[in-house]
Amino acid sequence: MKRLIQHRSDFWRRLILSYLALMVVIILAFGGYLTKHAQELHTQELSQENLHQLQRVQHVIEENYLNRYELSGLNKAMTTIRSSGPEEINFFLEHELAGNYSKVRSLSNDLSTLKMASPGLESISFYFKRSEIVVDQDYFYEIPANSPSRELLAHIDSQEPHRWFARSILQPDGTEQPLLSYIYTLPYRSKGAQVKGYMIIDLSVREVVGQLQALIQNEEDRYYIFTEQGALAVSNTLLDGGRQSDLSWMNGLLERAGPEGRTTLTSFEGKEVSLSAYQSNLGWTYVSLRPLNSITLLTQELKKKVWIISSMTMLIGLALSYAMSLGFHKRVQGLMLRLQSMLEVQHNKSLYDVLAGRMPAGEQPLPLRPDGLFVAALLQVEAPHTAEALQKQLELKTGSLPSYAVPVDSQRVAVIYCVDDLDGQEMIPHVRRELEHLRIKLGPEYGFAAAMGTVASGTEQIHISYAEAQEAMGYVFVFGMKLLIAYEELEHKQPISMELLDIQALENKLRSGDESLVRQHYAMCRDTLLQSNLTIDAYELLLHHMALALAKVVMDSGRGSFRLTSSEVIAFYRKRSLDETLHHLEQLSLEFVASQKGMGESLYERVALSVKTYIDERLDRDLSLDELADYTSYSKQFIGRVFKEQFNCTIADYMSRRRLELAKKLLSEKSHTIAEVAGMCGFRSVPYFTTKFKQFWGVTPAQFRDQ
């Protein structure tokens, strides 16, 4: 067959392939239907098998294992209903501790015996609200915050009792121990203000995993048990050194499987698996993840037979396609030749490859002269999905220069202008005039920004001109849709000025809380930037530093009621244009200043107290306002004003008063000389110390000591 095909025309080979393709379509349609039906049967069989296994797991875990410990605790809790119950429990429900340590010891011993008789019981403890103590099988805690269950006790009144839930406690070695816990209210089933205490039963999750592992037939099968709140309570992967899927994928399990026992096929860790879920009466969701190669089903054999029959039918179809093509070849050969000639007339437009620097093969002619002169331009529209309409307007060839439009994406169109007939100095200006004329002709409906590259010599250099146009298009961020720029103009752009990077001024104005100063600063920045001839990197660097200044002030001052964190300010400050970005930063700054006014008193109080504490701890040092400003990260003027508002005195007066009070105390002790006291209080001159002491206390240090 191969030799015969080689001697026939290309049309004959195509005709064979067309019949074969028709046969393949029929086979795929029929085989696809059978495969789909087999897949549905396969899924149903998997669902029944997995549902049965999940129900078996649920029966063992909930009805056998958890129910046993629930009944065990119930016997203890029921005794609180009768006053004749165990003396220790009912005693502490009604009385304070008051030195009754023997009753505590008796109760702890009773709990220890109960734990020894209950394998898998990790802990059983009582929390008595009246005496505020916690007793378990090992210890008792007069301060509940010292017990292992301190996090649970902190919000135990809001925890729903008489239901199993998952939690973890911190071990002495720093690791988290997962537990399944059950809370009884005492007296039993009491509610609200009637609750006088709680009994907490903790089961080791590893013991529960052991019970689960005994039910698993294949070691690759994975089972996950989620609580009503969607928290992962138990998984058989815990015995594999804690090997768990990431939590985001875990959350996806519940959504994809559903709670009604539905089974879906998916891929997990490179393997095809079946994913099933079942929700018990307890409200817990049981999820199984079983590799398909670990399950032998009858429908798998059916799918194999379907593919075997389809493959045999395809071979038969190949033979029939060859025979039918041989009969129809001569009658349609002429038609195919004419179609082929029409296809050869069509030009292969590979202009986008030319823009990207990928020249087409020699048999694919381009509508461009290889040795011509070209200018690449990039046009960007403001409204999405209007680039196609702009391209159609460009293809009308209404300009004086030959051009070819190439769509780039939904908002950009590239244009290749042929400038062979123009003088070297007039090429770029002429293209500029073409674009200006096009902008006027199309009107605001097709408003666009335009950037041009330099002149390219030959088609192989067009991609360089296009890359330059892309770089120049970056200035659309500054000038918006009115941009019309040539790459050669970028040489005259200036780098960032260090004066413009004086971000400390913005920080000080933000810290001052004065909205008018903030508005004036941004107005000055806007006027300066719009009048400056900077590089795009300079604009972006300045805006980034302004965002950093705002983020720093947010971080230093405390977020308060401000809606963004410092990291969110940095992540989301940039908008579509320079003006929009400046406006956004200004609004964020004003919003921050307004949010600080609501918490102004607490902010001033924090700053003033931090300065006061810093001074009190360093009375022997000669502190300066510069040092205090560095310590608080605020300006000298700000901390001076805040301190005086809070304490009705200046920082200098406060330091002097505190030093003289300390000097009075030290002189009263009579263990130091006057010179030593002066040095310990930050005075470097004894005469100056004597003068200040007498001015403040009315007597000299020596006179005070004699008195």
XYZ file of C-alpha atoms in Angstrom:
707
model
C 0.000 0.000 0.000
C 2.858 2.328 0.811
C 4.348 1.955 -2.694
C 1.006 2.617 -4.379
C 0.418 5.765 -2.350
C 3.837 7.090 -3.242
C 2.968 6.877 -6.970
C -0.336 8.680 -6.626
C -0.877 12.426 -6.426
C -1.090 14.455 -3.225
C -4.803 14.723 -3.816
C -5.192 10.971 -3.614
C -3.424 10.875 -0.281
C -5.652 13.662 0.944
C -8.752 11.855 -0.266
C -7.712 8.725 1.598
C -7.140 10.768 4.693
C -10.542 12.454 4.329
C -12.379 9.109 4.231
C -10.253 7.880 7.067
C -11.061 11.014 9.045
C -14.764 10.422 8.427
C -14.394 6.866 9.675
C -12.492 8.066 12.724
C -15.241 10.581 13.502
C -17.889 7.845 13.313
C -15.800 5.500 15.456
C -15.068 8.204 17.993
C -18.742 9.154 18.201
C -19.868 5.542 18.676
C -16.900 4.588 20.844
C -17.231 7.801 22.824
C -20.864 7.032 23.572
C -19.993 3.506 24.729
C -17.032 4.818 26.723
C -19.193 7.482 28.335
C -21.803 4.884 29.226
C -19.108 2.596 30.628
C -17.685 5.527 32.545
C -21.081 6.254 34.089
C -21.432 2.622 35.084
C -17.892 2.725 36.396
C -18.663 5.809 38.487
C -21.876 4.267 39.845
C -20.059 1.087 40.816
C -17.291 3.123 42.428
C -19.881 5.184 44.305
C -21.559 2.098 45.732
C -18.236 0.497 46.683
C -16.817 3.669 48.249
C -20.085 4.544 50.009
C -20.192 1.084 51.579
C -16.599 1.462 52.778
C -17.227 4.987 54.155
C -20.339 3.771 56.017
C -18.270 0.963 57.481
C -15.618 3.433 58.632
C -18.300 5.730 60.067
C -19.919 2.859 61.978
C -16.646 1.827 63.604
C -15.431 5.340 64.423
C -18.665 6.959 65.618
C -20.965 4.200 66.816
C -18.342 1.859 68.273
C -15.365 3.975 69.289
C -16.593 7.518 70.028
C -19.934 6.363 71.409
C -18.135 4.138 73.938
C -16.242 7.053 75.463
C -19.286 9.298 75.241
C -21.266 6.807 77.359
C -18.349 6.443 79.755
C -18.305 10.195 80.340
C -22.096 10.237 80.494
C -22.028 8.026 83.571
C -19.816 10.582 85.299
C -21.893 13.552 84.171
C -25.193 11.946 85.225
C -24.006 11.790 88.836
C -24.163 15.594 89.045
C -27.955 15.502 88.749
C -28.310 13.778 92.134
C -27.065 15.380 95.328
C -26.113 11.903 96.498
C -23.569 11.589 93.694
C -19.776 11.556 94.221
C -18.891 13.965 96.991
C -15.938 15.644 95.244
C -17.711 16.638 91.998
C -20.877 17.977 93.633
C -18.810 19.650 96.364
C -16.726 21.739 93.992
C -19.773 22.620 91.891
C -21.206 24.397 94.919
C -18.167 25.407 97.016
C -14.811 27.187 96.775
C -11.523 25.293 97.055
C -10.890 26.651 100.587
C -8.059 24.219 101.335
C -9.991 21.041 100.442
C -6.969 19.538 98.721
C -7.846 16.023 99.921
C -11.027 16.140 97.850
C -9.006 17.357 94.864
C -6.560 14.469 95.305
C -9.406 11.976 95.623
C -11.052 13.260 92.443
C -7.733 13.204 90.536
C -7.093 9.595 91.638
C -10.598 8.648 90.520
C -9.929 10.185 87.075
C -6.546 8.436 86.843
C -8.240 5.083 87.492
C -10.843 5.850 84.822
C -8.130 6.701 82.282
C -6.222 3.461 82.989
C -9.423 1.501 82.394
C -10.094 3.277 79.089
C -7.394 2.666 76.433
C -7.161 5.536 73.979
C -8.434 8.098 76.502
C -5.841 10.884 76.440
C -7.263 13.003 79.234
C -10.344 13.602 81.347
C -10.631 16.842 83.278
C -13.115 18.938 85.233
C -13.406 22.720 85.256
C -15.322 24.142 88.257
C -16.494 27.704 87.675
C -17.179 28.548 91.317
C -13.699 27.699 92.580
C -11.988 28.491 89.217
C -9.891 25.309 89.318
C -9.132 22.555 86.812
C -8.627 18.933 87.885
C -7.430 16.141 85.583
C -6.023 12.650 86.059
C -2.518 13.965 86.786
C -2.722 17.471 88.264
C -4.980 20.199 89.457
C -4.607 23.865 88.510
C -5.690 26.740 90.709
C -5.179 28.981 87.673
C -7.009 27.583 84.605
C -4.645 29.486 82.293
C -1.859 27.096 83.370
C -3.692 23.937 82.294
C -3.067 22.275 78.883
C -6.656 23.176 77.886
C -6.231 26.889 78.544
C -7.148 27.882 74.980
C -10.393 25.866 75.172
C -11.245 27.181 78.657
C -10.815 30.776 77.486
C -13.946 30.444 75.326
C -15.590 27.308 76.728
C -18.885 29.120 77.401
C -19.248 29.695 73.636
C -18.238 26.116 72.683
C -21.224 23.909 71.852
C -21.364 21.106 74.460
C -22.337 17.454 74.075
C -20.750 17.154 70.615
C -17.407 15.837 69.435
C -15.047 18.379 67.941
C -11.394 18.539 66.872
C -8.747 20.637 68.571
C -5.049 20.534 69.433
C -2.959 21.328 72.497
C 0.640 22.499 72.757
C 3.041 19.863 74.099
C 6.035 20.761 76.317
C 8.363 20.075 73.363
C 6.546 22.701 71.285
C 4.641 20.290 69.002
C 0.869 20.306 68.477
C -1.034 17.208 69.667
C -4.333 16.674 67.801
C -7.304 15.601 69.939
C -10.983 14.734 69.660
C -12.825 16.344 72.567
C -16.290 16.124 74.137
C -17.675 18.608 76.673
C -20.374 17.863 79.277
C -22.032 20.740 81.114
C -22.366 20.239 84.858
C -24.912 19.628 86.236
C -25.641 17.387 83.257
C -27.431 19.136 80.379
C -27.533 22.443 82.286
C -27.621 25.607 80.194
C -26.729 29.290 80.528
C -26.399 30.576 84.056
C -27.216 27.110 85.438
C -23.856 25.761 84.215
C -21.506 25.392 87.197
C -18.727 23.472 85.551
C -17.598 21.314 82.644
C -16.243 17.820 82.149
C -13.878 17.488 79.162
C -13.010 14.131 77.543
C -9.995 14.119 75.191
C -9.230 11.201 72.887
C -5.883 10.813 71.144
C -6.317 11.247 67.404
C -3.529 8.722 66.857
C -5.612 6.061 68.628
C -8.547 6.915 66.355
C -6.222 6.727 63.348
C -5.180 3.277 64.511
C -8.817 2.200 64.473
C -9.173 3.693 60.980
C -6.000 2.019 59.708
C -7.302 -1.405 60.717
C -10.230 -0.953 58.298
C -8.109 -0.005 55.260
C -7.340 -2.787 52.799
C -4.923 -0.888 50.542
C -2.083 1.164 52.010
C -2.444 3.787 49.225
C -6.064 4.518 50.171
C -6.540 7.770 52.046
C -9.390 8.636 54.356
C -10.186 12.056 55.806
C -12.780 12.865 58.462
C -13.984 16.471 58.693
C -16.049 17.983 61.522
C -19.238 19.995 61.002
C -17.136 23.165 60.793
C -15.018 21.703 57.969
C -11.934 21.168 60.154
C -9.831 18.089 59.427
C -10.243 15.833 62.489
C -8.760 12.468 61.480
C -6.696 11.165 58.577
C -4.906 7.847 58.154
C -1.894 9.737 56.750
C -0.990 10.830 60.285
C 0.781 7.490 60.809
C 3.045 8.250 57.809
C 4.985 10.876 59.714
C 2.245 13.490 59.367
C 2.186 13.409 55.549
C -0.748 15.628 54.611
C -2.009 17.399 51.516
C -1.898 21.148 51.649
C -4.916 22.682 53.358
C -6.195 24.497 50.263
C -6.541 21.178 48.442
C -8.253 19.729 51.528
C -10.877 22.464 51.437
C -11.400 21.658 47.778
C -12.127 18.006 48.617
C -15.374 18.812 50.387
C -16.600 21.090 47.591
C -15.749 18.632 44.800
C -17.016 15.472 46.478
C -20.210 16.766 48.048
C -21.899 15.317 51.136
C -24.350 12.891 49.450
C -21.937 10.033 48.737
C -21.286 11.142 45.139
C -18.048 9.858 43.577
C -15.889 11.831 41.145
C -12.753 10.853 39.283
C -9.804 13.220 39.534
C -6.019 13.383 39.574
C -4.023 13.557 42.800
C -0.205 13.493 43.067
C 0.061 12.207 39.497
C -2.402 9.313 39.972
C -5.962 8.734 38.842
C -8.122 8.453 41.956
C -11.767 8.201 42.958
C -13.008 10.863 45.360
C -16.070 10.079 47.520
C -17.730 11.722 50.498
C -20.395 10.680 52.997
C -22.022 12.745 55.743
C -23.017 10.990 58.947
C -25.850 11.797 61.355
C -23.247 13.390 63.615
C -22.673 15.988 60.901
C -19.155 14.794 60.125
C -18.035 14.286 56.535
C -16.077 11.176 55.613
C -13.945 11.509 52.456
C -12.054 8.702 50.719
C -9.305 9.079 48.130
C -8.622 5.721 46.477
C -6.310 5.047 43.486
C -8.193 3.443 40.634
C -5.524 0.746 40.246
C -6.397 -0.474 43.759
C -10.046 -1.195 42.792
C -11.026 -4.027 40.503
C -14.420 -3.444 38.862
C -16.403 -5.152 36.116
C -16.785 -1.927 34.134
C -13.016 -1.743 33.610
C -13.209 -4.885 31.491
C -16.094 -3.384 29.511
C -14.012 -0.271 28.681
C -11.154 -2.457 27.411
C -13.516 -4.302 25.076
C -14.873 -1.002 23.724
C -11.387 0.193 22.785
C -10.470 -3.147 21.188
C -13.591 -3.060 18.992
C -12.926 0.581 18.065
C -9.344 -0.190 17.049
C -10.449 -3.102 14.840
C -13.101 -0.924 13.226
C -10.468 1.735 12.511
C -8.285 -0.769 10.655
C -11.268 -1.837 8.559
C -12.056 1.802 7.891
C -8.502 2.383 6.632
C -8.914 -0.349 4.029
C -12.313 0.958 2.954
C -10.936 4.506 2.710
C -8.179 3.346 0.367
C -10.633 1.489 -1.890
C -13.133 4.372 -2.070
C -10.381 6.914 -2.742
C -9.073 4.881 -5.646
C -12.497 4.934 -7.334
C -13.181 8.655 -6.900
C -9.648 9.867 -7.577
C -9.870 10.580 -11.343
C -13.241 12.323 -11.206
C -12.308 14.808 -8.531
C -8.635 15.243 -9.393
C -9.335 18.245 -11.595
C -11.402 19.930 -8.896
C -8.651 19.443 -6.333
C -6.062 20.921 -8.693
C -8.147 24.063 -9.094
C -8.599 24.325 -5.310
C -4.877 23.902 -4.887
C -4.185 26.742 -7.315
C -6.517 29.010 -5.310
C -4.685 28.149 -2.105
C -1.346 28.995 -3.737
C -2.618 32.494 -4.645
C -3.378 33.276 -0.995
C -0.523 35.117 0.729
C 0.659 33.802 4.026
C 0.576 36.832 6.294
C 3.380 36.257 8.741
C 3.804 39.870 9.772
C 3.518 39.121 13.469
C 6.467 36.734 13.197
C 8.418 39.522 11.507
C 7.631 41.853 14.413
C 8.795 39.193 16.833
C 12.028 38.622 14.894
C 10.992 35.255 13.449
C 11.443 35.461 9.679
C 9.144 33.096 7.682
C 10.503 30.362 5.442
C 11.475 31.171 1.845
C 8.362 29.614 0.322
C 6.131 31.936 2.329
C 6.360 35.346 0.557
C 5.864 38.571 2.513
C 4.140 41.718 1.193
C 7.297 43.650 2.224
C 10.485 44.335 0.303
C 13.358 42.542 2.067
C 15.686 45.544 1.545
C 13.085 48.274 2.173
C 12.947 50.922 4.910
C 10.299 50.572 7.595
C 9.048 52.190 10.793
C 7.151 50.105 13.346
C 4.463 51.836 15.396
C 2.364 50.554 18.298
C -1.163 51.861 18.862
C -3.052 51.308 22.123
C -6.761 51.996 22.613
C -8.326 52.817 25.959
C -11.445 50.651 25.787
C -10.797 46.884 25.753
C -11.705 44.861 22.660
C -11.743 47.872 20.323
C -8.354 47.098 18.759
C -10.053 44.965 16.084
C -12.193 47.916 14.965
C -9.072 50.120 14.847
C -7.299 47.507 12.724
C -10.149 47.532 10.197
C -9.875 51.326 9.928
C -6.129 51.013 9.292
C -6.682 48.410 6.551
C -8.720 50.942 4.548
C -5.343 52.426 3.420
C -6.486 56.050 3.664
C -3.005 57.389 4.500
C -0.265 58.489 2.142
C 2.179 55.795 3.305
C 1.850 52.064 2.585
C 1.168 50.282 5.867
C 0.247 46.895 7.255
C -1.736 46.482 10.488
C -1.069 43.526 12.812
C -3.329 42.810 15.842
C -1.349 42.276 19.037
C -4.059 41.861 21.701
C -7.491 43.234 22.612
C -6.118 46.764 23.175
C -3.058 47.083 20.911
C -2.389 47.093 17.167
C 1.051 47.204 15.559
C 1.542 49.040 12.226
C 4.459 48.613 9.807
C 4.957 51.752 7.652
C 6.966 51.543 4.424
C 9.056 54.732 4.143
C 11.318 53.939 1.154
C 10.221 57.018 -0.795
C 10.883 59.529 1.989
C 13.963 61.553 2.801
C 15.944 60.237 5.798
C 15.152 63.278 7.970
C 11.458 63.173 7.114
C 10.696 59.507 7.822
C 9.786 59.719 11.527
C 8.062 63.165 11.248
C 6.023 61.912 8.302
C 4.864 58.845 10.252
C 3.970 61.163 13.131
C 1.825 63.287 10.811
C 0.160 60.108 9.496
C -0.794 59.107 13.040
C -2.006 62.605 13.915
C -4.162 62.681 10.759
C -5.542 59.235 11.606
C -6.375 60.340 15.160
C -8.264 63.393 13.872
C -10.096 61.381 11.229
C -11.262 58.608 13.562
C -12.260 61.006 16.320
C -12.702 60.206 20.022
C -14.543 56.970 19.263
C -11.245 55.351 18.278
C -8.938 57.381 20.542
C -5.516 55.813 20.850
C -1.986 56.377 22.148
C 0.869 55.839 19.687
C 4.602 55.135 19.940
C 7.128 54.797 17.089
C 10.456 53.029 16.792
C 13.431 54.087 14.716
C 13.858 53.405 10.989
C 14.555 49.716 10.201
C 16.750 48.824 7.211
C 15.251 45.645 5.787
C 12.627 43.245 7.100
C 15.128 41.565 9.417
C 15.459 44.805 11.451
C 11.721 45.458 11.851
C 11.602 43.645 15.201
C 14.154 46.131 16.615
C 11.969 49.075 15.619
C 8.940 47.329 17.119
C 10.770 46.666 20.405
C 11.646 50.376 20.574
C 8.004 51.292 19.999
C 6.999 48.965 22.848
C 9.495 50.651 25.165
C 8.242 54.098 24.218
C 4.644 52.967 24.782
C 5.501 52.710 28.480
C 5.006 56.494 28.646
C 1.269 55.987 28.157
C 1.312 55.663 31.942
C 2.340 59.322 32.140
C 0.524 60.956 29.207
C -2.474 58.650 28.727
C -4.299 58.396 25.404
C -2.840 61.694 24.158
C 0.601 60.068 23.909
C 2.311 60.354 20.514
C 6.015 59.716 20.981
C 9.021 58.521 18.997
C 11.749 56.352 20.482
C 14.412 58.927 19.664
C 12.703 61.381 22.037
C 13.567 59.119 25.001
C 17.196 60.263 24.793
C 16.144 63.673 26.137
C 14.372 62.279 29.193
C 16.003 63.122 32.530
C 16.713 60.731 35.437
C 15.167 61.183 38.847
C 16.139 64.280 40.822
C 17.261 63.758 44.403
C 15.185 66.789 45.410
C 12.040 65.035 44.201
C 12.970 62.005 46.325
C 12.785 64.014 49.590
C 10.230 61.630 51.031
C 10.870 62.725 54.621
C 8.743 65.814 53.997
C 5.770 63.607 53.054
C 6.302 61.444 56.143
C 6.345 64.499 58.427
C 3.136 65.877 56.886
C 1.395 62.528 57.276
C 2.487 62.279 60.893
C 1.343 65.852 61.575
C -2.273 64.867 60.899
C -2.871 68.083 58.904
C -4.966 67.295 55.812
C -4.205 70.669 54.208
C -0.451 69.989 54.311
C -0.996 66.580 52.714
C -3.133 68.090 49.942
C -0.552 70.806 49.281
C 2.231 68.212 49.065
C 0.403 66.105 46.482
C -0.623 69.173 44.486
C 3.026 70.249 44.340
C 4.121 66.721 43.315
C 1.463 66.565 40.603
C 2.477 69.932 39.112
C 6.176 69.095 39.297
C 5.834 65.662 37.705
C 3.552 66.739 34.898
C 5.956 69.577 34.001
C 9.083 67.396 34.290
C 10.683 65.576 31.392
C 11.645 62.409 33.298
C 12.267 58.826 32.264
C 9.498 56.316 32.936
C 11.764 54.670 35.514
C 12.077 57.992 37.325
C 8.298 58.424 37.498
C 7.794 54.904 38.799
C 10.636 55.234 41.327
C 9.195 58.451 42.748
C 5.702 56.972 43.043
C 7.123 53.869 44.702
C 8.968 55.990 47.261
C 5.789 57.945 47.994
C 3.939 54.672 48.576
C 6.810 53.503 50.784
C 6.543 56.708 52.842
C 2.826 56.154 53.387
C 3.396 52.475 54.241
C 6.134 53.387 56.732
C 3.905 55.893 58.524
C 1.046 53.347 58.599
C 3.369 50.744 60.094
C 4.955 53.126 62.625
C 1.714 54.759 63.765
C -0.373 51.615 63.967
C -3.065 50.734 61.481
C -5.970 51.820 63.695
C -9.189 52.089 61.673
C -7.284 52.472 58.393
C -8.516 49.794 55.973
C -5.120 48.812 54.498
C -1.969 47.366 55.992
C 1.436 48.730 55.030
C 2.074 45.760 52.728
C -1.299 46.282 51.016
C -0.433 49.934 50.387
C 2.720 48.831 48.535
C 0.947 46.042 46.651
C -2.040 48.031 45.320
C -0.957 51.665 44.975
C -0.235 51.606 41.197
C -3.119 52.469 38.832
C -3.452 52.813 35.059
C -1.888 56.244 34.786
C 0.354 58.671 36.648
C -2.523 61.009 37.468
C -4.736 58.175 38.713
C -1.880 56.797 40.823
C -1.185 60.206 42.402
C -4.905 60.688 43.066
C -5.122 57.202 44.625
C -2.098 57.832 46.865
C -3.529 61.195 47.897
C -6.887 59.646 48.795
C -5.162 56.890 50.776
C -3.052 59.471 52.619
C -6.093 61.621 53.480
C -8.013 58.529 54.541
C -5.095 57.540 56.808
C -4.900 61.011 58.358
C -8.665 60.961 58.981
C -8.451 57.504 60.568
C -5.714 58.710 62.909
C -7.881 61.611 64.086
C -10.369 59.143 65.488
C -7.661 57.535 67.558
C -5.589 60.696 67.929
C -5.739 60.773 71.732
C -4.548 57.193 72.046
C -1.780 57.810 69.489
C -0.576 60.965 71.280
C -0.764 59.163 74.590
C 1.353 56.275 73.274
C 4.001 58.623 71.894
C 4.117 60.739 75.064
C 4.277 57.718 77.367
C 7.071 56.135 75.320
C 9.098 59.400 75.611
C 8.380 59.618 79.343
C 9.456 56.012 79.931
C 12.598 56.507 77.871
C 13.533 59.574 79.988
C 12.739 57.853 83.307
C 15.058 54.969 82.484
C 17.961 57.247 81.508
C 18.007 60.077 84.046
C 21.797 59.778 84.391
C 22.310 60.579 80.694
C 22.333 63.891 78.866
C 19.390 63.216 76.525
C 18.756 65.369 73.464
C 15.625 65.918 71.377
C 17.417 64.351 68.409
C 17.880 61.116 70.344
C 14.223 61.096 71.424
C 13.123 61.750 67.819
C 15.239 58.834 66.575
C 13.774 56.596 69.286
C 10.139 57.391 68.438
C 10.600 57.801 64.643
C 8.737 61.136 64.868
C 9.984 64.674 64.376
C 11.278 66.776 67.292
C 8.475 69.275 66.879
C 5.816 66.550 66.939
C 7.024 64.768 70.076
C 7.548 68.124 71.841
C 3.993 69.218 71.087
C 2.448 65.832 72.005
C 4.419 65.615 75.283
C 3.335 69.086 76.392
C -0.311 68.373 75.536
C -0.273 65.176 77.587
C 1.745 66.274 80.651
C 1.361 70.095 80.626
C 5.113 70.645 80.653
C 8.000 70.629 78.219
C 10.367 67.704 77.849
C 13.230 69.772 79.286
C 11.180 70.780 82.367
C 10.131 67.167 82.910
C 13.709 65.864 82.684
C 14.910 68.561 85.128
C 12.116 67.832 87.615
C 12.641 64.062 87.521
C 16.396 64.456 87.998
C 15.929 66.746 91.012
C 13.364 64.351 92.522
C 15.860 61.504 92.085
C 18.607 63.689 93.643
C 16.409 64.366 96.675
C 15.831 60.647 97.129
C 19.523 59.781 96.840
C 20.542 62.569 99.272
C 18.050 61.210 101.785
C 19.775 57.818 101.688
C 23.135 59.472 102.657
C 25.107 56.670 100.944
C 26.581 58.869 98.196
C 28.481 62.132 98.133
C 26.898 65.226 96.631
C 29.219 64.944 93.608
C 28.194 61.293 93.083
C 24.516 62.213 93.353
C 24.987 64.971 90.772
C 26.568 62.523 88.311
C 23.898 59.856 88.941
C 21.206 62.436 88.137
C 22.738 63.593 84.859
C 24.424 66.795 86.123
C 28.001 67.128 84.933
C 28.782 70.165 87.182
C 28.321 70.226 90.971
C 27.839 74.026 91.113
C 25.180 73.840 88.403
C 23.549 70.966 90.286
C 23.591 73.005 93.511
C 22.013 76.014 91.766
C 19.219 73.946 90.122
C 18.558 72.042 93.376
C 18.154 75.226 95.382
C 15.918 76.802 92.713
C 13.611 73.758 92.825
C 13.665 72.746 96.507
C 14.594 76.081 98.170
C 17.712 74.719 99.884
C 21.124 73.578 98.745
C 21.967 69.855 98.606
C 24.171 70.196 101.667
C 21.447 71.984 103.621
C 18.900 69.343 102.612
C 21.166 66.527 103.780
C 21.813 68.302 107.138
C 18.066 68.700 107.682
